[in-house]
Each structure stands twice: as structure tokens, then as C-alpha cells.
Amino acid sequence: MIASSHSRPEAEHPPGETISAAEATYLKRDASPVTQILARAVEQTDDAVMITRADGIIEYVNPGFERITGYRAGDIVGRRPSVLASGMHPPAFYTHLWQTIGRGESFRSVFTNRRSSGELYYEEKTISPIRAVDETISHFVATGKDVTERIAAERRLEYLANYDALTGLPNRSLLHDRLTQAIQRAHRQGKAVAVQFVDLDRFKLINDTLGHNTGDRVLIEAASRLRQCLRATDTVARLGGDEFILIQEDVDSPDVVEQVARKVLEAFAPRFPVAPPQGLFVSVSIGLALYPVDGLTPDELLMRADLAMYRAKEGGRNSFRFFEAAMDASAMRTLTLEVAIRGALENREFAVAYQPIIDTHTQHPIAVEALLRWHSPVHGTVPPDHFIPLLEENGLIVPVSRWALREALRQVRRLQQTTQPDLRLAFNLSSRQFRDVGLLQDVIAALDELDFDPHLLELELTESALMDNPEASAAVLETLHTRGIRVAVDDFGTGYSSLAYLMRFPVRTLKIDRSFVHEMERSREAATIVRAITSLARSLGLDVVGEGVENVAQLALLQELGCHQIQGFLFSRPVPAEELARSFPG
């Protein structure tokens, strides 16, 4: 019987190979055909087969065992299976094994063993007892399959399910699990947990200008620097994109959290060696939230740390902010506004208001600026600085501005046909609308449809919108110019436009930003900037408009500096179209 044999059929031995005495005895014995077939099956199977005596001494191994383990039969027969032990299993594992097979039951498990070369391998093994005629256990037979590749693949999949492939940091899934466990430990111990939401500043610009390979190198370097800022017991995870999460446990006070936040800012101060020869400077914005004061669940803490991070970005980047309750209220209001604004155009909730631009020489309006207003039945009158960014973000700014332009052209055209034939309309274009491929077609179609003189339309763009892509901007502006449409640069002085580019753009008007007008009474620097802008405008033959004029002192200073087109509350607040006619004499 196979259990008591460790032989091979003669045909299985290469020429010249000697066979053991036991094998020779078996070959000479009158074995039945079935027994011979079973013997050949054991010899030829790819699985490892090992037969031991009841005391564990190995009596037989097949060629599959030799191939998998690297041990030859002559080297292994007479020894114990522990020669394969890797040291990776605890003693209790082997105790349970011997208790199971000692009861006459089979034992199944995946063993971590070691080949003769010292290399670890994984074997899916079943060990079964073999009973003699008197029912006592005489031998054990172990059959095993090498599952090293399968285990490696499974572990790789498990790794990818829990770790970020690029940085090696825990991913969103493992982050959530670790944060849950950290909260549970903190609850038992009466301690706090800190969550830091770290976002790289202007990372999209790096990807867009230097390519994704450089962007990946930045992320890898960022992950390395963040690891160095925490203890080994804390967690750094990559949430996705350029967003990272830091989890600090055993927090005794916010001061400890602030120290780590400052350490992170300092870690990112040195140059990133990712774009030779000059490298890159990459800063971060950090939002901080604490358990239990800012949230009791992982989702609450992550959301509030995210809100705080956005406040840090709004505050100028390269900084950190702790979460405050007011942020939550503001975020909820923003969320409800986002929902409400999607139906505002169809529900006719938008309107256009107008603010006159006055020529101080005549004290009469020469133009009106169209300003979008939203009157929500739920939220009331929503300030433009609240809803315009929402329109920009969700892409509705293009259809809403398309409607507003036609509405403004229609209403101003009515005034031109009655009392103000030379009245000019100033209309703001958002940066997203300026980049829209249908802009020129929309504007020209609206002018034709309403029989509006193109020379009396002035489109206003900010410096940042123009400088986002100067070459493309120049092409669009030139097309507008050839149609007779005027172009104004709004909020001039707040951007970083090159004068060389400004001279190339067919610009007709510069509008001095209201911040300079507001500060020039008490700031010599602001007054100097206003003087420089008016002087620049005169030298280039451009009109210049002072925005945000609220008192007589500001008016006098602007006139003294050579600015004679004025816009602001001193003359008129934005008014509906039906009240606009009152702004004009006669």
C-alpha cells in the first residue's frame, strides 16, 4: 500500500540513478495493478506528497515535493517535517495541528514554509491520518499545493484595496477604518483625536504646466515629508488627488495639534527637487478638526477639517485654520444655495440692475454697468459675492450671463430709443464665459437680434481672466475689436498683468479697483497707484474709471489725479431698469 511505501516505478528514474532498497523491494513485490496505478499517480502528480510515520519521521516524498521544496528525497527521508518550518507560525499553530491529527481528523491550512534555498513559500496543505488494520494510526500523509503566486496576488489586491499605489500611504478605505478605531480608543481613554486635512496649493497648475509625471513626483515627495511630521503611532493617508489626511491620537490640547500643523508648513518650505534644475516650491493649506468637540464620526471630522482647509485657502494659502461652528453654518447655506440656484433661471428669479458711470465734466451719465441680481423666494436677495462663485463652479454662469446680456441690451436699447441715444452699456464677462467657445457667436447674435450698436457695448474682463491665457485672450479681443465692441479691464491694479501684454490687447478702458479708491484717502501707496494708473491710461490714450466712489473726498482726489469718469454710491446705487431713467437729466 502507498502509505507504507516510498518507491517509484523504474520508468520514473533517469538512467544511471540508483534506487533505495525499499523501492527495489517494492518493485519486486507482487503489487496489484490498482496499487501500481496509485503509486504512479503519487509519483507523477504536481502536488507535494509526504508520508510520515506516526511519530513524525518522514518515510516518503514524491517528485512534486522535491520540485516545490528543493529538497531531494535522500536528504529528507528519515528527518522530521520541521525541516520546512519558517518560524512564521506560533507554537500554538503546531499544537493545534498535532491535536487534530492525533484525534484521527484531517488538518487543513495554508503553511508558510521555507525551501531548501531559504526562500519562503506558501503551501495549501492537508494532513490526514492513515490507520492500520487494528485502527491505530500508523502513518500520516500530507498533500500540498504551492500557492505562493496566488497568495502574492491576493496580498497585492488587498494592498491595493487599502493603500495608495503611488505614495504607499493608506487610502480612503483604510483611513476610514483607522479613524474609526482612533475614535473608539479616544472614547475609552477620554482623549482627543485630531484630523488635519492637508491640500497642496495650486497643484493643478503643476500638473497642467509640467505634466502628470512631475505631479506624481510632487505627491510622492509630499507624502514623504508628511510622514516625517508625525509619530509612528499616528497615520498619514492620501484621500485622493492632492489631498492628504493626518490623524493624531492621544491629543491633550489644541496646542499639540497646532505644533504639528506648523511643522508641516515648515516641512514644505524647502524646494521640491522634482523639476531640475530650479525645482519647485510647493505650499499647503491645512484644516484642523478635533474629536469630540468638532464631530463624533469619521465623516463629520473629515467634512469639518475640509471646511477649515478651504478657509485657510481663502485666507491666502500656506496656512492652517481650526474648524469653527460658523463654518458649518456657512457651508450648509452654500449647499442650499447650490440647490436653489439650479432652477433660478427657469423660474425667472434673476434680474439685471444698473449703476451709472458719470462724467465729472458734465455731471451726466455716459454709461451704465449691468449687474446681475438674484431674488430667491426661499433665501431672499442673495448677494452677488455669494451666488456668482456658485454659478462659476457649476457652469451655469454661461447660460445665465447669456440671458443677462440680452436682457441688458434690450433694456438699454429702449433708453437709447427714447432719451439717451449715445448711452453705453458695460457688461461683465466672467473668466469662464470668456473661455467659452460660443462667446463671440452669442454676443454678435444678441447685438443683431436687438439692433444694438456694437460701438455702444463695452465688455469688462478682469486682469486675471485676460492673463490666464494671454495669446488666446489677444485673439478673442481682436475679434471683438474688429466688430466695434469696446473692451475694459475691470479691477485694474489687483492682478499681475505685463504692460507689454496690455499694450497688445485692444483695450479701451481701465477701471481702477475700488480697494484703491477706498484706501487712497489714508494711504499714500494707494494714492500713488491710482496716480500711476491714470497716468498710464492717458499715455496709452485709454479711458479710466474710478469704481466704488462713496464720498466727496474720494471724488475730489480722483479728479485731482486726472480720473474724470466715476462710478459709485456717491452718485447712485445699482437700480432696476424702471428706475434707471431717473438718473438722466430731462
Coordinates of C-alpha atoms in Angstrom, one line a residue, residues 52-568:
T52 CA 5.5 10.1 7.8
R53 CA 5.3 7.5 10.5
A54 CA 3.0 8.2 13.4
D55 CA 6.0 9.6 15.3
G56 CA 6.6 12.2 12.5
I57 CA 9.6 10.7 10.8
I58 CA 9.4 11.1 7.1
E59 CA 9.3 7.9 5.1
Y60 CA 8.5 9.1 1.6
V61 CA 8.3 12.2 -0.5
N62 CA 7.3 12.4 -4.2
P63 CA 9.0 14.3 -7.0
G64 CA 6.4 17.1 -6.6
F65 CA 7.7 17.6 -3.1
E66 CA 11.3 17.7 -4.4
R67 CA 10.3 20.3 -7.0
I68 CA 8.4 22.5 -4.6
T69 CA 10.8 22.4 -1.7
G70 CA 14.1 22.0 -3.4
Y71 CA 15.0 19.0 -1.0
R72 CA 15.9 15.7 -2.6
A73 CA 14.3 12.6 -1.2
G74 CA 17.6 11.2 0.0
D75 CA 18.1 14.4 2.0
I76 CA 14.7 14.5 3.6
V77 CA 13.7 10.9 4.3
G78 CA 14.4 10.0 7.9
R79 CA 14.0 13.6 9.1
R80 CA 11.1 15.4 10.6
P81 CA 8.8 17.9 8.6
S82 CA 10.0 20.7 10.9
V83 CA 12.9 21.0 8.5
L84 CA 10.5 23.0 6.4
A85 CA 9.4 25.3 9.2
S86 CA 9.8 29.0 8.5
G87 CA 9.3 30.3 12.1
M88 CA 6.3 32.3 10.8
H89 CA 3.7 30.2 12.7
P90 CA 3.4 30.4 16.5
P91 CA 3.8 27.3 18.7
A92 CA 0.0 27.2 19.2
F93 CA -0.4 26.5 15.5
Y94 CA 1.6 23.3 15.6
T95 CA 0.0 22.3 18.9
H96 CA -3.5 22.5 17.3
L97 CA -2.1 20.6 14.2
W98 CA -0.9 17.6 16.3
Q99 CA -4.0 17.6 18.5
T100 CA -6.2 17.4 15.4
I101 CA -4.4 14.6 13.5
G102 CA -3.8 12.8 16.8
R103 CA -7.6 12.5 17.1
G104 CA -7.7 10.9 13.7
E105 CA -9.0 14.0 12.0
S106 CA -7.6 15.8 8.9
F107 CA -5.9 19.2 9.4
R108 CA -6.1 21.8 6.6
S109 CA -4.4 25.1 6.4
V110 CA -2.0 27.3 4.4
F111 CA 1.5 26.8 5.7
T112 CA 4.3 29.4 5.4
N113 CA 7.3 27.1 4.8
R114 CA 10.9 27.6 3.7
R115 CA 12.5 25.9 0.7
S116 CA 16.0 24.4 0.9
S117 CA 17.3 27.7 -0.6
G118 CA 15.9 29.6 2.4
E119 CA 13.1 31.2 0.3
L120 CA 9.7 31.4 1.9
Y121 CA 6.7 29.8 0.1
Y122 CA 3.1 29.2 0.8
E123 CA 1.6 25.7 0.7
E124 CA -2.1 24.8 0.9
K125 CA -1.8 21.5 2.7
T126 CA -4.0 18.7 4.0
I127 CA -2.6 16.3 6.6
S128 CA -4.6 13.1 7.1
P129 CA -4.0 10.1 9.4
I130 CA -3.7 6.6 7.9
R131 CA -5.0 3.7 10.1
A132 CA -3.6 0.2 10.2
V133 CA -5.8 -2.9 10.3
D134 CA -6.2 -2.6 14.0
E135 CA -7.5 1.0 13.6
T136 CA -4.4 2.6 15.2
I137 CA -2.7 5.5 13.4
S138 CA 0.3 4.1 11.6
H139 CA 1.2 7.0 9.3
F140 CA 0.3 10.5 8.2
V141 CA 0.0 11.6 4.6
A142 CA 0.4 15.3 3.7
T143 CA -0.6 16.6 0.3
G144 CA 0.2 20.2 -0.5
K145 CA -0.1 22.7 -3.4
D146 CA 2.3 25.6 -3.9
V147 CA 0.0 28.7 -3.7
T148 CA 2.8 31.3 -3.4
E149 CA 1.8 33.1 -6.6
R150 CA -1.9 33.1 -5.6
I151 CA -1.2 34.4 -2.1
A152 CA 1.1 37.1 -3.5
A153 CA -1.7 38.2 -5.9
E154 CA -4.3 38.2 -3.1
R155 CA -2.0 40.2 -0.9
R156 CA -1.3 42.6 -3.8
L157 CA -5.1 43.1 -4.3
E158 CA -5.5 43.5 -0.5
Y159 CA -2.7 46.1 -0.5
L160 CA -4.3 48.0 -3.4
A161 CA -7.6 47.9 -1.6
N162 CA -6.1 49.6 1.4
Y163 CA -3.1 51.5 0.2
D164 CA -2.4 54.2 -2.4
A165 CA -0.4 52.7 -5.2
L166 CA 1.6 55.9 -5.9
T167 CA 2.6 57.0 -2.4
G168 CA 2.2 53.8 -0.4
L169 CA 0.1 55.7 2.1
P170 CA -3.2 54.3 3.5
N171 CA -6.0 55.1 1.1
R172 CA -9.6 56.4 1.8
S173 CA -10.8 52.9 2.8
L174 CA -8.1 52.2 5.3
L175 CA -8.2 55.8 6.5
H176 CA -11.8 55.5 7.5
D177 CA -11.1 52.3 9.3
R178 CA -8.1 53.7 11.3
L179 CA -10.0 56.9 12.1
T180 CA -12.9 54.8 13.4
Q181 CA -10.6 52.8 15.6
A182 CA -8.8 56.0 16.8
I183 CA -12.2 57.5 17.8
Q184 CA -13.1 54.3 19.7
R185 CA -9.8 54.3 21.6
A186 CA -10.2 58.0 22.4
H187 CA -13.7 57.5 23.7
R188 CA -12.5 54.8 26.1
Q189 CA -9.5 56.7 27.3
G190 CA -11.1 60.2 27.4
K191 CA -8.6 61.6 25.0
A192 CA -9.0 63.7 21.8
V193 CA -8.2 62.8 18.2
A194 CA -7.1 65.5 15.7
V195 CA -7.7 65.3 11.9
Q196 CA -5.6 67.5 9.7
F197 CA -6.8 68.0 6.1
V198 CA -3.8 68.9 4.0
D199 CA -4.2 70.2 0.4
L200 CA -1.4 71.1 -1.9
D201 CA -1.7 74.7 -3.1
R202 CA -2.0 75.2 -6.9
F203 CA -1.3 71.6 -7.7
K204 CA -3.5 71.7 -10.8
L205 CA -1.1 74.3 -12.2
I206 CA 1.8 71.9 -11.7
N207 CA 0.0 69.1 -13.5
D208 CA -1.2 71.3 -16.3
T209 CA 2.2 73.0 -17.0
L210 CA 4.8 70.4 -16.1
G211 CA 2.9 67.2 -16.7
H212 CA 1.5 64.4 -14.6
N213 CA 4.9 62.7 -14.2
T214 CA 6.1 65.7 -12.4
G215 CA 2.8 65.9 -10.5
D216 CA 3.3 62.3 -9.3
R217 CA 6.8 63.1 -8.1
V218 CA 5.5 66.0 -6.1
L219 CA 2.9 63.8 -4.5
I220 CA 5.5 61.2 -3.6
E221 CA 7.7 63.8 -2.1
A222 CA 4.8 65.4 -0.2
A223 CA 3.9 62.0 1.3
S224 CA 7.5 61.5 2.4
R225 CA 7.6 65.0 4.1
L226 CA 4.2 64.4 5.8
R227 CA 5.4 61.0 7.3
Q228 CA 8.3 62.8 8.9
C229 CA 5.9 65.2 10.7
L230 CA 4.0 62.5 12.8
R231 CA 4.8 59.8 15.3
A232 CA 4.9 56.2 14.2
T233 CA 1.6 55.6 16.0
D234 CA -0.2 58.3 14.0
T235 CA -1.5 58.0 10.5
V236 CA -0.8 59.8 7.2
A237 CA -3.2 58.9 4.4
R238 CA -3.9 60.0 0.9
L239 CA -7.6 60.8 0.4
G240 CA -7.2 61.3 -3.3
G241 CA -5.7 63.8 -5.8
D242 CA -3.6 66.2 -3.9
E243 CA -5.5 65.8 -0.6
F244 CA -3.8 64.1 2.4
I245 CA -5.2 63.4 5.9
L246 CA -3.2 63.3 9.2
I247 CA -4.6 61.5 12.2
Q248 CA -3.1 62.4 15.6
E249 CA -4.1 60.2 18.6
D250 CA -3.7 60.9 22.4
V251 CA -4.2 64.6 21.9
D252 CA -4.2 66.5 25.2
S253 CA -4.7 70.0 23.9
P254 CA -5.1 72.0 20.6
D255 CA -1.6 73.3 21.1
V256 CA -0.1 69.9 20.2
V257 CA -2.2 69.9 17.0
E258 CA -1.0 73.4 16.1
Q259 CA 2.6 72.4 16.7
V260 CA 2.2 69.6 14.1
A261 CA 0.5 71.9 11.6
R262 CA 3.3 74.4 11.9
K263 CA 5.8 71.5 11.5
V264 CA 4.0 70.5 8.2
L265 CA 4.2 74.1 6.9
E266 CA 7.9 74.1 7.7
A267 CA 8.5 70.7 6.1
F268 CA 7.1 72.1 2.8
A269 CA 9.2 75.3 2.9
P270 CA 12.3 73.8 1.2
R271 CA 12.4 73.4 -2.5
F272 CA 11.0 70.2 -4.1
P273 CA 13.8 68.6 -6.2
V274 CA 11.3 67.5 -8.9
A275 CA 11.8 69.9 -11.8
P276 CA 15.6 70.3 -12.2
P277 CA 17.5 72.5 -12.3
Q278 CA 15.5 75.0 -10.3
G279 CA 13.0 72.7 -8.5
L280 CA 9.6 73.8 -7.2
F281 CA 8.2 75.5 -4.2
V282 CA 5.0 73.8 -3.0
S283 CA 3.0 75.1 -0.1
V284 CA -0.1 73.6 1.6
S285 CA -3.3 74.7 3.2
I286 CA -4.4 72.8 6.3
G287 CA -7.8 72.5 8.0
L288 CA -8.0 71.1 11.6
A289 CA -10.8 69.4 13.4
L290 CA -10.9 67.7 16.8
Y291 CA -12.8 64.8 18.2
P292 CA -15.2 65.1 20.1
V293 CA -15.7 68.9 20.0
D294 CA -16.0 69.2 16.2
G295 CA -17.5 65.8 15.4
L296 CA -18.2 62.3 16.7
T297 CA -17.8 60.3 13.5
P298 CA -15.1 60.0 10.8
D299 CA -17.3 61.6 8.2
E300 CA -18.1 64.6 10.4
L301 CA -14.5 65.2 11.3
L302 CA -13.3 64.9 7.7
M303 CA -16.0 67.2 6.4
R304 CA -15.2 69.9 9.0
A305 CA -11.5 69.6 8.6
D306 CA -12.2 70.1 4.8
L307 CA -14.2 73.2 5.5
A308 CA -11.4 74.6 7.7
M309 CA -8.9 73.9 4.9
Y310 CA -10.9 75.9 2.4
R311 CA -11.0 78.8 4.8
A312 CA -7.2 78.5 5.0
K313 CA -7.0 78.7 1.2
E314 CA -9.3 81.7 1.2
G315 CA -7.1 83.4 3.7
G316 CA -4.1 83.3 1.4
R317 CA -2.9 79.7 1.4
N318 CA 0.3 78.3 3.1
S319 CA -1.6 78.4 6.4
F320 CA -3.8 76.4 8.7
R321 CA -7.2 77.0 10.3
F322 CA -9.1 75.3 13.1
F323 CA -12.7 74.4 12.4
E324 CA -15.3 76.9 13.8
A325 CA -19.1 76.3 14.1
A326 CA -19.7 79.3 11.8
M327 CA -18.0 77.4 9.0
D328 CA -20.6 74.7 9.2
A329 CA -23.5 77.1 9.0
S330 CA -21.9 78.9 6.1
A331 CA -21.3 75.5 4.3
M332 CA -24.9 74.5 4.9
R333 CA -26.1 77.8 3.4
T334 CA -23.8 77.4 0.4
L335 CA -25.2 73.9 -0.1
T336 CA -28.8 75.0 0.0
L337 CA -28.0 77.9 -2.3
E338 CA -26.4 75.5 -4.8
V339 CA -29.6 73.5 -4.9
A340 CA -31.8 76.6 -5.2
I341 CA -29.8 78.3 -7.9
R342 CA -30.2 75.5 -10.4
G343 CA -33.8 76.4 -11.0
A344 CA -33.4 80.2 -10.7
L345 CA -33.1 80.9 -14.4
E346 CA -36.1 78.9 -15.4
N347 CA -38.1 80.4 -12.5
R348 CA -37.2 84.0 -13.6
E349 CA -35.5 84.8 -10.3
F350 CA -32.6 86.7 -11.8
A351 CA -32.8 90.3 -12.7
V352 CA -30.4 93.0 -14.0
A353 CA -29.7 96.2 -12.1
Y354 CA -27.7 99.2 -13.5
Q355 CA -25.2 101.6 -12.0
P356 CA -24.4 104.8 -13.9
I357 CA -20.9 105.8 -14.8
I358 CA -20.7 109.6 -14.5
D359 CA -18.5 112.1 -16.5
T360 CA -17.5 114.6 -13.9
H361 CA -17.0 117.3 -16.5
T362 CA -20.8 117.3 -17.3
Q363 CA -22.1 115.5 -14.2
H364 CA -24.2 113.3 -16.6
P365 CA -24.2 109.5 -17.0
I366 CA -22.3 108.4 -20.1
A367 CA -22.7 104.6 -19.5
V368 CA -24.4 102.1 -17.2
E369 CA -22.9 98.9 -15.9
A370 CA -25.2 95.9 -15.9
L371 CA -25.1 94.0 -12.6
L372 CA -26.8 90.5 -12.1
R373 CA -29.1 90.2 -9.1
W374 CA -30.8 87.1 -7.6
H375 CA -34.1 87.4 -5.7
S376 CA -34.8 83.9 -4.3
P377 CA -38.2 83.1 -3.0
V378 CA -36.5 81.0 -0.3
H379 CA -33.3 82.9 0.5
G380 CA -34.4 86.4 -0.3
T381 CA -32.0 88.7 -2.1
V382 CA -28.7 86.9 -2.3
P383 CA -25.5 89.0 -2.5
P384 CA -23.6 88.6 -5.8
D385 CA -20.4 87.5 -4.0
H386 CA -22.4 84.5 -2.7
F387 CA -24.1 83.3 -5.8
I388 CA -21.7 84.3 -8.6
P389 CA -19.0 81.9 -7.5
L390 CA -21.7 79.1 -7.4
L391 CA -22.6 79.9 -11.0
E392 CA -19.0 79.8 -11.9
E393 CA -18.4 76.5 -10.2
N394 CA -21.4 74.6 -11.6
G395 CA -21.1 76.0 -15.1
L396 CA -24.4 77.9 -15.1
I397 CA -22.6 81.2 -15.4
V398 CA -22.6 80.8 -19.2
P399 CA -26.4 80.4 -19.8
V400 CA -27.2 82.9 -17.0
S401 CA -24.8 85.5 -18.5
R402 CA -26.2 84.8 -22.0
W403 CA -29.7 85.7 -20.7
A404 CA -28.4 88.7 -18.7
L405 CA -26.6 90.2 -21.8
R406 CA -29.8 90.0 -23.9
E407 CA -31.9 91.5 -21.1
A408 CA -29.4 94.3 -20.6
L409 CA -29.2 95.1 -24.3
R410 CA -33.0 95.1 -24.6
Q411 CA -33.5 97.5 -21.6
V412 CA -30.7 99.9 -22.5
R413 CA -31.8 99.8 -26.2
R414 CA -35.1 101.1 -25.0
L415 CA -33.5 104.1 -23.3
Q416 CA -31.4 104.8 -26.4
Q417 CA -34.6 104.9 -28.5
T418 CA -36.3 107.3 -26.1
T419 CA -33.9 109.8 -24.5
Q420 CA -30.3 108.6 -24.4
P421 CA -29.1 107.6 -28.0
D422 CA -25.4 107.5 -27.1
L423 CA -25.7 105.6 -23.8
R424 CA -23.1 102.9 -23.5
L425 CA -23.7 99.5 -21.8
A426 CA -20.9 98.0 -19.7
F427 CA -21.3 94.3 -19.2
N428 CA -19.1 92.0 -17.1
L429 CA -17.8 88.7 -18.6
S430 CA -16.7 86.0 -16.1
S431 CA -13.4 84.2 -16.8
R432 CA -15.4 81.0 -17.6
Q433 CA -17.7 82.9 -20.0
F434 CA -14.6 84.5 -21.7
R435 CA -13.2 81.0 -22.3
D436 CA -16.5 79.7 -23.7
V437 CA -16.1 78.8 -27.4
G438 CA -19.6 80.2 -28.1
L439 CA -18.9 83.7 -26.7
L440 CA -18.4 85.6 -30.0
Q441 CA -21.4 84.0 -31.6
D442 CA -23.6 84.7 -28.5
V443 CA -22.5 88.4 -28.4
I444 CA -22.9 89.0 -32.1
A445 CA -26.2 87.3 -32.3
A446 CA -27.6 89.3 -29.4
L447 CA -26.4 92.6 -30.9
D448 CA -28.0 91.7 -34.3
E449 CA -31.2 90.5 -32.7
L450 CA -31.8 93.7 -30.7
D451 CA -30.3 96.1 -33.3
F452 CA -27.8 97.4 -30.8
D453 CA -24.8 99.4 -32.0
P454 CA -21.6 97.4 -31.2
H455 CA -19.7 100.6 -30.5
L456 CA -22.0 101.2 -27.5
L457 CA -21.3 97.9 -25.9
E458 CA -18.3 97.6 -23.6
L459 CA -17.3 94.1 -22.3
E460 CA -15.5 94.1 -18.9
L461 CA -12.9 91.5 -18.0
T462 CA -10.6 91.2 -15.0
E463 CA -6.9 91.2 -15.3
S464 CA -6.7 87.6 -14.1
A465 CA -9.1 86.4 -16.8
L466 CA -7.1 88.1 -19.5
M467 CA -3.8 86.8 -18.3
D468 CA -5.0 83.2 -17.8
N469 CA -4.0 82.6 -21.5
P470 CA -2.7 85.9 -23.0
E471 CA -2.3 84.5 -26.5
A472 CA -5.9 83.2 -26.7
S473 CA -7.2 86.4 -25.0
A474 CA -5.5 88.6 -27.6
A475 CA -7.1 86.7 -30.4
V476 CA -10.6 86.9 -28.9
L477 CA -10.2 90.6 -28.0
E478 CA -9.0 91.4 -31.5
T479 CA -12.1 89.8 -33.0
L480 CA -14.4 91.8 -30.6
H481 CA -12.4 95.0 -31.6
T482 CA -12.9 94.4 -35.3
R483 CA -16.7 94.2 -34.6
G484 CA -16.5 97.6 -32.9
I485 CA -17.1 96.3 -29.4
R486 CA -15.2 98.1 -26.6
V487 CA -13.2 96.2 -24.0
A488 CA -12.5 97.3 -20.4
V489 CA -10.1 95.8 -17.9
D490 CA -12.0 95.6 -14.6
D491 CA -10.4 95.8 -11.1
F492 CA -7.2 97.0 -12.7
G493 CA -4.2 97.1 -10.5
T494 CA -5.0 94.0 -8.5
G495 CA -3.5 91.5 -11.0
Y496 CA -0.1 90.8 -12.4
S497 CA -0.5 91.7 -16.0
S498 CA 2.5 92.6 -18.0
L499 CA 2.4 96.1 -19.6
A500 CA 3.7 94.6 -22.7
Y501 CA 0.6 92.4 -22.9
L502 CA -1.6 95.3 -22.0
M503 CA -0.3 97.2 -25.0
R504 CA -1.0 94.3 -27.3
F505 CA -4.6 93.9 -26.1
P506 CA -7.1 96.2 -27.9
V507 CA -8.3 97.6 -24.5
R508 CA -10.3 100.9 -24.4
T509 CA -10.9 101.4 -20.7
L510 CA -9.1 100.8 -17.4
K511 CA -11.3 100.6 -14.3
I512 CA -9.4 101.3 -11.0
D513 CA -10.3 98.8 -8.4
R514 CA -12.5 100.0 -5.6
S515 CA -10.0 98.9 -2.9
F516 CA -7.5 101.6 -4.1
V517 CA -10.2 104.2 -4.2
H518 CA -11.3 103.3 -0.7
E519 CA -7.8 103.4 0.7
M520 CA -6.3 106.4 -1.1
E521 CA -7.6 109.0 1.5
R522 CA -5.4 107.5 4.2
S523 CA -2.8 105.6 2.2
R524 CA -0.1 107.3 0.2
E525 CA 0.7 104.0 -1.5
A526 CA -2.9 103.6 -2.7
A527 CA -3.0 107.2 -4.0
T528 CA 0.3 106.6 -5.8
I529 CA -1.1 103.5 -7.5
V530 CA -4.2 105.5 -8.6
R531 CA -2.0 108.3 -10.0
A532 CA 0.1 105.7 -11.9
I533 CA -3.0 104.1 -13.4
T534 CA -4.5 107.4 -14.6
S535 CA -1.1 108.4 -16.0
L536 CA -0.7 105.1 -17.8
A537 CA -4.2 105.4 -19.2
R538 CA -3.6 108.9 -20.5
S539 CA -0.3 107.9 -22.1
L540 CA -2.0 105.0 -23.9
G541 CA -5.0 107.0 -24.9
L542 CA -7.4 105.0 -22.7
D543 CA -10.4 106.0 -20.7
V544 CA -10.1 105.4 -16.9
V545 CA -13.0 104.9 -14.5
G546 CA -12.8 105.1 -10.7
E547 CA -15.0 102.4 -9.1
G548 CA -16.6 102.5 -5.6
V549 CA -16.7 106.2 -5.1
E550 CA -18.7 106.8 -1.9
N551 CA -17.8 110.3 -0.7
V552 CA -16.9 113.8 -1.9
A553 CA -13.3 113.5 -0.7
Q554 CA -12.7 110.4 -2.9
L555 CA -14.3 112.2 -5.8
A556 CA -12.0 115.2 -5.3
L557 CA -8.9 113.1 -5.1
L558 CA -9.7 111.2 -8.3
Q559 CA -10.4 114.4 -10.2
E560 CA -7.1 115.9 -8.9
L561 CA -5.3 112.7 -10.1
G562 CA -6.9 113.0 -13.6
C563 CA -9.7 110.5 -13.3
H564 CA -13.0 112.0 -14.6
Q565 CA -15.2 109.0 -15.1
I566 CA -16.7 107.9 -11.8
Q567 CA -18.9 105.1 -10.6
G568 CA -20.2 104.5 -7.0

